[in-house]
CSV table of C-alpha atoms and ligand atoms in Angstrom, one decimal:
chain,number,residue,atom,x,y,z
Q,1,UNK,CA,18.7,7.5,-7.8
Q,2,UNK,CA,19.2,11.1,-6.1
Q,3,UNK,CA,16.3,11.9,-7.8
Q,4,UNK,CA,14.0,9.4,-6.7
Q,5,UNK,CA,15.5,10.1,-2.9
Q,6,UNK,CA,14.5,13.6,-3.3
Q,7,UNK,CA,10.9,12.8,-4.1
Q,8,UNK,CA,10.6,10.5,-1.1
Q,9,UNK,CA,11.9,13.3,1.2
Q,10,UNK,CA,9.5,15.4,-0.3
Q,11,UNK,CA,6.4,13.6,0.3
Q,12,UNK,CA,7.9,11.4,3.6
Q,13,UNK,CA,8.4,15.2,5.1
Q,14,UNK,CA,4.7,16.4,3.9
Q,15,UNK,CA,3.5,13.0,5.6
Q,16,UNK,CA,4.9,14.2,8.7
Q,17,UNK,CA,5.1,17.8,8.9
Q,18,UNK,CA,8.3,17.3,9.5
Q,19,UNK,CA,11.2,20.6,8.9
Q,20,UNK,CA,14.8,19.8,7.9
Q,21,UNK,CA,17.5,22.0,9.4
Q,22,UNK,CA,21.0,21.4,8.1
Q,23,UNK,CA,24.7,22.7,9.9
Q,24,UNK,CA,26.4,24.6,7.3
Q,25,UNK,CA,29.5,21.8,7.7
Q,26,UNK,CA,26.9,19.2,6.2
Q,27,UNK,CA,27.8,17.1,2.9
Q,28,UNK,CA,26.5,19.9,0.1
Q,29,UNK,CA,23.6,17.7,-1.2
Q,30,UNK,CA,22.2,17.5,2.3
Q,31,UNK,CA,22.7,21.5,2.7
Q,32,UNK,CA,20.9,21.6,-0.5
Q,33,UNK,CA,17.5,20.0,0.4
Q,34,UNK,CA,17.4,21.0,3.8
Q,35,UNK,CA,14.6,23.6,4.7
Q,36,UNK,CA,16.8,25.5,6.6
Q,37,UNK,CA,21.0,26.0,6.7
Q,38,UNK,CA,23.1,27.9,9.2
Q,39,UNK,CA,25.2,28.0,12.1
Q,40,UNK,CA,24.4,26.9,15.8
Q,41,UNK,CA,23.0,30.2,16.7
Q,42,UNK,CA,20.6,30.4,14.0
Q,43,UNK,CA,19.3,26.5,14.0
Q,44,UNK,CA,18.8,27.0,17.5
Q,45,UNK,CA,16.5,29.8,16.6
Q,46,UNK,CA,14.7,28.0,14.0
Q,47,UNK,CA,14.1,24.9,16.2
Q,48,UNK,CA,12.6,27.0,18.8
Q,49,UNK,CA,10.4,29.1,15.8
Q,50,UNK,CA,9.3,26.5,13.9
Q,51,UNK,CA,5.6,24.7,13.6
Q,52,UNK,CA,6.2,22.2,11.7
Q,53,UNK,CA,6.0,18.4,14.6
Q,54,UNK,CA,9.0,16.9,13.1
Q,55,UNK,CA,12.8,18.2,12.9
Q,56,UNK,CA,14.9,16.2,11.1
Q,57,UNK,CA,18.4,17.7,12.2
Q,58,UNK,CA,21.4,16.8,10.3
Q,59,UNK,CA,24.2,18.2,12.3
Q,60,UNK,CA,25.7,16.3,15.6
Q,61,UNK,CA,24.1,15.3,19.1
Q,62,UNK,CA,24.4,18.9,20.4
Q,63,UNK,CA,22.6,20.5,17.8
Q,64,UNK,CA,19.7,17.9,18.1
Q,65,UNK,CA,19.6,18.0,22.0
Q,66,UNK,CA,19.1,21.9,21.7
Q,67,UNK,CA,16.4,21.5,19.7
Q,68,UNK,CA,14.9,18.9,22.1
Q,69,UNK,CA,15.3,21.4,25.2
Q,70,UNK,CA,14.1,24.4,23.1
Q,71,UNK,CA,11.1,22.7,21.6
Q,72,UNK,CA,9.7,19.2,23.5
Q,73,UNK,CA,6.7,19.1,22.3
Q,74,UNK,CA,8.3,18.5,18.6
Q,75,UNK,CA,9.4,15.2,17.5
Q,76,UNK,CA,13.6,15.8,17.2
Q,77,UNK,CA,15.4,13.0,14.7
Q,78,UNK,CA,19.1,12.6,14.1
Q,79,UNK,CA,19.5,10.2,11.1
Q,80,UNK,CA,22.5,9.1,12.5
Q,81,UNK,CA,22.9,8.1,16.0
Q,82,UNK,CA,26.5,7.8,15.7
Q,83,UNK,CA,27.3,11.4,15.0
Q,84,UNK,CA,28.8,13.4,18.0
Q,85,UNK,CA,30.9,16.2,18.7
Q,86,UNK,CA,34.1,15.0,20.4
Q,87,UNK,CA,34.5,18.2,21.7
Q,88,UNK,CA,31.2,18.0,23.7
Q,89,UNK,CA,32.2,15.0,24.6
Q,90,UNK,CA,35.6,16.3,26.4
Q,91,UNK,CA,34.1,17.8,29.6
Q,92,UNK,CA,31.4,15.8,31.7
Q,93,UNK,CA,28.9,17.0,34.1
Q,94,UNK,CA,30.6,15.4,37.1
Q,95,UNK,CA,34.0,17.2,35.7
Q,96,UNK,CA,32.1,20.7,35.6
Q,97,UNK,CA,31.0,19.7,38.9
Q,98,UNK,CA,34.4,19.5,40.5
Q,99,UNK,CA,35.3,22.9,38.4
Q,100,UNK,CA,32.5,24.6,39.9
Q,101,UNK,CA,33.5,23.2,43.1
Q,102,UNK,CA,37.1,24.4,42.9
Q,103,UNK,CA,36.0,28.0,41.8
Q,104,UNK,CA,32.1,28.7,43.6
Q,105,UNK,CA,32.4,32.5,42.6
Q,106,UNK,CA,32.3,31.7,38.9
Q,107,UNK,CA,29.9,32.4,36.5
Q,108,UNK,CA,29.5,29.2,34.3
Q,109,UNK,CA,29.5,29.7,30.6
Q,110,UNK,CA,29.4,27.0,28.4
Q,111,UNK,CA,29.4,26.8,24.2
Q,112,UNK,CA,26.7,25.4,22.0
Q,113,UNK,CA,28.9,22.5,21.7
Q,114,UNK,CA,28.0,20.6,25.2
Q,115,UNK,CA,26.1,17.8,26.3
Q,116,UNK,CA,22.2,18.7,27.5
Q,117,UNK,CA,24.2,17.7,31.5
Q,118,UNK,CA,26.9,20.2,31.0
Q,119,UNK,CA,24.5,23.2,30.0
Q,120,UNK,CA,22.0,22.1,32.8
Q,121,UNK,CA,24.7,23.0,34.9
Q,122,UNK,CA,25.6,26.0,33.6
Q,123,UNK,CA,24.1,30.0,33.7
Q,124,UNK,CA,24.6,30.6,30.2
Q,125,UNK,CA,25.2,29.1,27.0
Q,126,UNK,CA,26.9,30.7,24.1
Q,127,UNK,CA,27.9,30.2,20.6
Q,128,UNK,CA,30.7,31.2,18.8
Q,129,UNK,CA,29.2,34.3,17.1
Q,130,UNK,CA,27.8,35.5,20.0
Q,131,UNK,CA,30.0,34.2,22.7
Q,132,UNK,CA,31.8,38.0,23.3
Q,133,UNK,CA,28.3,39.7,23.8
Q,134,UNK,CA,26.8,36.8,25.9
Q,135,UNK,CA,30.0,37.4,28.3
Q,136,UNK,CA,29.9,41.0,28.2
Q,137,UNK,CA,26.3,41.2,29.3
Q,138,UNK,CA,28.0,39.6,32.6
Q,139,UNK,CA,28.8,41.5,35.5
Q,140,UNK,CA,32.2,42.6,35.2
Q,141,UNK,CA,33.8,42.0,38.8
Q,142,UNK,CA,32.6,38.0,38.3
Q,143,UNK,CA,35.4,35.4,37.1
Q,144,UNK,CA,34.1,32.9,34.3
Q,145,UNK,CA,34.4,29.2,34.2
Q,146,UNK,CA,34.2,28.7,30.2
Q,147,UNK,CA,33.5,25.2,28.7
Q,148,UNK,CA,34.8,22.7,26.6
Q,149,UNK,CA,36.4,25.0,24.2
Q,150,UNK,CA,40.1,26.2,25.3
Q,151,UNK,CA,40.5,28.5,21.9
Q,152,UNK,CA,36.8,29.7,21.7
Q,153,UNK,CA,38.0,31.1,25.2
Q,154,UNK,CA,41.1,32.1,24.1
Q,155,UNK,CA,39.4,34.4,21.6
Q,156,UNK,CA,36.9,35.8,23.9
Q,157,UNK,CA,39.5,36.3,26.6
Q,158,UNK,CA,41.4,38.9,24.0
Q,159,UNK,CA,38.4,40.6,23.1
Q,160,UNK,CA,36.9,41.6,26.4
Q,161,UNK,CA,40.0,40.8,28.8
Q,162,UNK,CA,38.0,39.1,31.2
Q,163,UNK,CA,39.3,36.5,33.7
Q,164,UNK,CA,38.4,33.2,32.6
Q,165,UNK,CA,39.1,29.8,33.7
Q,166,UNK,CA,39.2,27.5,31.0
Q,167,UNK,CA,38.9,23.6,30.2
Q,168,UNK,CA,41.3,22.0,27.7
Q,169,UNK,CA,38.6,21.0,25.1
Q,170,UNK,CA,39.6,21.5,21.5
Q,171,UNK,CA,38.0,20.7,18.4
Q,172,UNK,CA,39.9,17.9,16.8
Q,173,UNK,CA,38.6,19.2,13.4
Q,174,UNK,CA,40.3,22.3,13.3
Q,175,UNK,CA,43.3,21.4,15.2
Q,176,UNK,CA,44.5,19.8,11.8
Q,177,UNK,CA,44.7,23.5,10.4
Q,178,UNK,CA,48.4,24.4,10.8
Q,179,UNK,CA,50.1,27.5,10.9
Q,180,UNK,CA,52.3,26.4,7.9
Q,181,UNK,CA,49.0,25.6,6.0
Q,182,UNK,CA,47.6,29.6,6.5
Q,183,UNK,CA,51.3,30.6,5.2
Q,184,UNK,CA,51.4,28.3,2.4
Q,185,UNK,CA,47.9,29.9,1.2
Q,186,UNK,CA,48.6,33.5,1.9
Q,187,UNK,CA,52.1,32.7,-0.4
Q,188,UNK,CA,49.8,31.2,-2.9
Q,189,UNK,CA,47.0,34.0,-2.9
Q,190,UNK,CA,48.4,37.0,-1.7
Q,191,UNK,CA,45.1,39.1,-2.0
Q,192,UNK,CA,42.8,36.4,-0.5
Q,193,UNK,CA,41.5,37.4,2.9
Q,194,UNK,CA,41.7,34.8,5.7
Q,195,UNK,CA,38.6,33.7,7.4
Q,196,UNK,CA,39.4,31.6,10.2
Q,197,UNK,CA,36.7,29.9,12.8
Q,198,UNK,CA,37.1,30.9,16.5
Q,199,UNK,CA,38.0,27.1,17.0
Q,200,UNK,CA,41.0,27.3,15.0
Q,201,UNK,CA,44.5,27.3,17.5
Q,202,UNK,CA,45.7,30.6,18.3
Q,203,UNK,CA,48.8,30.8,15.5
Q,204,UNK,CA,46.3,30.1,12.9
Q,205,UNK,CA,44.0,32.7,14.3
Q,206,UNK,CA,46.9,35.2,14.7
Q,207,UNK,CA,47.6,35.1,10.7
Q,208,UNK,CA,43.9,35.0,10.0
Q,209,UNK,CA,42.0,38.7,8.5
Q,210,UNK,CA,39.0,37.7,10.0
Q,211,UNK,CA,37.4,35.5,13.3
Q,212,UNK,CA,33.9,34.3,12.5
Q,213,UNK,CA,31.3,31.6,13.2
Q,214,UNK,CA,30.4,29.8,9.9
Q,215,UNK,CA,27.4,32.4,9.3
Q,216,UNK,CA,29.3,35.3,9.7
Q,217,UNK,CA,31.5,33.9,7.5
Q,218,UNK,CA,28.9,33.5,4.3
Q,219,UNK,CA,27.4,37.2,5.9
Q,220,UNK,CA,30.8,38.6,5.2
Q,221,UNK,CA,32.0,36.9,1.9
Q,222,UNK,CA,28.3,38.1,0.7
Q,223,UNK,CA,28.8,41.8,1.5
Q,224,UNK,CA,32.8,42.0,0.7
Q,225,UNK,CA,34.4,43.1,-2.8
Q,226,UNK,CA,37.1,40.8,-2.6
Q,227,UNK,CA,36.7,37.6,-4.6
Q,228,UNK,CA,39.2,35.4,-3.1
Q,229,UNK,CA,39.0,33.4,0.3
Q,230,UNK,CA,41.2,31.2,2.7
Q,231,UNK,CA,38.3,29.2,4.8
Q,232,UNK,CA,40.1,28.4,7.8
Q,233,UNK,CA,37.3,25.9,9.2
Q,234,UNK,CA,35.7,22.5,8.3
Q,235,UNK,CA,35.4,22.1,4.3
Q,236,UNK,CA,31.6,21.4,3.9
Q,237,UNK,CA,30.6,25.5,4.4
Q,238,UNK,CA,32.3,25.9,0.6
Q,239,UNK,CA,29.6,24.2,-0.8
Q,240,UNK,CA,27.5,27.0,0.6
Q,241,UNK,CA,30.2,29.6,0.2
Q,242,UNK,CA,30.4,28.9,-3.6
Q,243,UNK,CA,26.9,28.7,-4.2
Q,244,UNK,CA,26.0,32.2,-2.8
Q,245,UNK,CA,29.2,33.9,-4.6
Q,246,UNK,CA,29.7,32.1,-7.7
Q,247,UNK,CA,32.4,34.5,-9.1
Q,248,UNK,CA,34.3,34.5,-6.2
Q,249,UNK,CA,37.3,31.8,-5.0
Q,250,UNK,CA,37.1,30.1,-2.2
Q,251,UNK,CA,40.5,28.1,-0.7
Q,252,UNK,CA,40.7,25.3,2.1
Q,253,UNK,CA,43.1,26.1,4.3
Q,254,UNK,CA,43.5,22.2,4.1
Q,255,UNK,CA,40.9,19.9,2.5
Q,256,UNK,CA,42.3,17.6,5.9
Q,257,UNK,CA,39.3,20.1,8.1
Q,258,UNK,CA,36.3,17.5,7.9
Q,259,UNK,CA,34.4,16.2,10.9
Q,260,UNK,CA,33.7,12.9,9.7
Q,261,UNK,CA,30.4,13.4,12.4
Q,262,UNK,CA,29.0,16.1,10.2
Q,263,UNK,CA,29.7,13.3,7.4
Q,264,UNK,CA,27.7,11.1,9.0
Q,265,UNK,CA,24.7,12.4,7.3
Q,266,UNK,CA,23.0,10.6,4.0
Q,267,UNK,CA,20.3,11.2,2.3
Q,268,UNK,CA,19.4,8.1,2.8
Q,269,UNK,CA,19.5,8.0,6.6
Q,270,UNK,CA,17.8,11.4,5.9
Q,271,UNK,CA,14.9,8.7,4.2
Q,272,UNK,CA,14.8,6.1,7.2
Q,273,UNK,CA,14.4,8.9,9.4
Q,274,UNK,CA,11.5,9.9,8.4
Q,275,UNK,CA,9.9,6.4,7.5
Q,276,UNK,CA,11.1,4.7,10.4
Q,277,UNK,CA,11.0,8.3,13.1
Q,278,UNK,CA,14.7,7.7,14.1
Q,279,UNK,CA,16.9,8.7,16.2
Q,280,UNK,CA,14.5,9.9,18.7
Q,281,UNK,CA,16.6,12.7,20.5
Q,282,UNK,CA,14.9,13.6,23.8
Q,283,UNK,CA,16.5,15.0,27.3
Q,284,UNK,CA,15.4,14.0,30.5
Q,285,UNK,CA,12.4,16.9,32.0
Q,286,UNK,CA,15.0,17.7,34.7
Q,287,UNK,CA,17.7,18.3,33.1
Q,288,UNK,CA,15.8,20.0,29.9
Q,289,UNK,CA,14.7,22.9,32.6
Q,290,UNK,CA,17.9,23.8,33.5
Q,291,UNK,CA,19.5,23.6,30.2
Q,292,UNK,CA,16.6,25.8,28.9
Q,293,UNK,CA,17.2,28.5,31.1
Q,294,UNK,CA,20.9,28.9,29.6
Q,295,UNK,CA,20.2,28.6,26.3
Q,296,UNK,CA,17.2,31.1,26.7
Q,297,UNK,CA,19.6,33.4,28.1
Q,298,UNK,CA,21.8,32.7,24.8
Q,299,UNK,CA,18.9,33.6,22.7
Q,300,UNK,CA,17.9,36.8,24.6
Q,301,UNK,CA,21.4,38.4,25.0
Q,302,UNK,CA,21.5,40.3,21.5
Q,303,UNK,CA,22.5,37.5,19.4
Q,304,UNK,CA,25.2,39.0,17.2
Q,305,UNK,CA,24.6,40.3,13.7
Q,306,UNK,CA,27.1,39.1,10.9
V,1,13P,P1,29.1,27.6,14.1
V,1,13P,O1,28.4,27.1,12.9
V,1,13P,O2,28.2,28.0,15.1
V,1,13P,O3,30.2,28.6,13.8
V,1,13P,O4,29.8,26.3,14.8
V,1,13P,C1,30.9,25.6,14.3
V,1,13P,C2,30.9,24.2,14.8
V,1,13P,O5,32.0,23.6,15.0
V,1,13P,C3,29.7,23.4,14.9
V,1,13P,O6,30.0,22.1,15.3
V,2,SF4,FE1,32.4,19.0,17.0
V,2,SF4,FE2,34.4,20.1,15.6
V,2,SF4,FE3,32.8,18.4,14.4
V,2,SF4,FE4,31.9,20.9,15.1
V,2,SF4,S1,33.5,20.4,13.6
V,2,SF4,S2,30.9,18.9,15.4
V,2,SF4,S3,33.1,21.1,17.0
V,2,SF4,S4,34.2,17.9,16.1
């Protein structure tokens, strides 16, 4: 049956001239057929380098939109419509508003993980692995409204000791990952090293060896000696993780860290996309400007190297 759904990709994606780009949290079959796997900051950078017309992008509503502002003229489908970040979805553009309002001197810097609205309102746009160089490319005397992620903040707040004003978004995904679970693991595996994502809550990040976007993490388990691993962040990357270091152990902090968004994806719905050219993602010209200009900001300011 898989089989027979590969084939159809094949061709459906030849019919189309259509390019799959897949978030390293995807199910591992999906990461497995798709043309292209990584983390925000490099999908946005393939969306905006590709040729091919179509992007099938099987990742969340954010990840699509980008795509959509970074490359109009190419056809953008989500297979599911359903999947969203409910982090983006914590701040709205009439709540920045009222931020901005309350603070005029900041410099508004929001993550990846925003709706099209929020980054058209804001100067720059970040991910999490290069969040600390897009914020210390800004002038240093100006105070920083960052959104929607409170512990993305916290963790560039300690590594550049800027002043920051921060919304309470959080990323319900790896708010499950406990402080008890990291001490649980380290008693279990000693000699693993901790990789924890820069969403994770601050005790989990305090007892964590290493803070890094998902491609820093497979950059870093590539390069290292050790061949044990605590994966502090959603469960799908050890597909990925495993693949590209097969002598090597890899350990969810809990196998509860899974965006059921990110799940969302079939291959399947990967099919009806393609037949049917669903979920259309476009952003409104106005709005797709503005957002533009701080994402291309993103893109420019050195994005970091694993
Ligand atoms: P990165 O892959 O950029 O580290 O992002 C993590 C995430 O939560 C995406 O939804
Ligand atoms: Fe959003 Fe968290 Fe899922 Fe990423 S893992 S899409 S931040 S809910």
């Amino acid at each position: 049956m898989s089989e027979r759904l590969l084939e159809k990709i094949e061709q459906l994606k030849q019919q189309r001239n259509a390019v799959i780009l897949a978030h390293n949290y995807q199910p591992g079959r999906i990461q497995d057929i798709a043309d292209f796997c990584g983390d925000s900051l490099g999908l946005s950078i393939k969306a905006a380098e590709t040729d091919a017309e179509v992007i099938v992008f099987c990742g969340v509503l954010f990840m699509a939109e980008t795509a959509a502002i970074l490359s109009p003229e190419k056809t953008v489908l989500l297979p599911d419509k359903l999947a969203g970040c409910p982090m983006a979805d914590m701040i709205t553009a009439e709540q920045l508003a009222e931020l901005k309002a309350r603070h005029s001197d900041a410099l508004v810097v929001c993550y990846v993980n925003s709706s099209a609205e929020v980054k058209a309102q804001s100067d720059y746009c970040c991910t999490s692995a290069n969040a600390v160089e897009v914020i210390n490319s800004l002038p240093k005397e100006r105070r920083i409204i960052f959104v929607p992620d409170q512990y993305l903040g916290q963790f560039v707040i300690e590594r550049t000791g800027r002043d920051f004003v921060l919304w309470p978004g959080y990323c319900p995904t790896h708010a499950v990952i406990t402080e008890d679970d990291i001490k649980d693991k380290k008693a279990k595996y000693p000699d693993a090293i901790v990789m924890a994502h820069p969403e994770c809550t601050e005790p989990v990040k305090k007892l964590s060896d290493k803070l890094l976007s998902t491609g820093q993490m497979l950059a870093f388990a590539e390069k290292s000696t050790s061949q044990q691993f605590i994966i502090a962040t959603e469960t799908g990357i050890i597909h990925t993780l495993k693949k590209q270091n097969p002598e090597a152990e890899f350990i969810a902090a809990t196998e509860k860290a899974i965006c059921p968004n990110m799940k969302r994806i079939t291959l399947e719905k990967i099919v009806w996309a393609l037949e049917d050219m669903q979920y259309k993602i476009t952003v409104p010209e106005e709005i797709r400007i503005k957002a533009k200009k701080a994402i291309d900001k993103m893109v420019e300011t050195l994005p970091a190297k694993a």
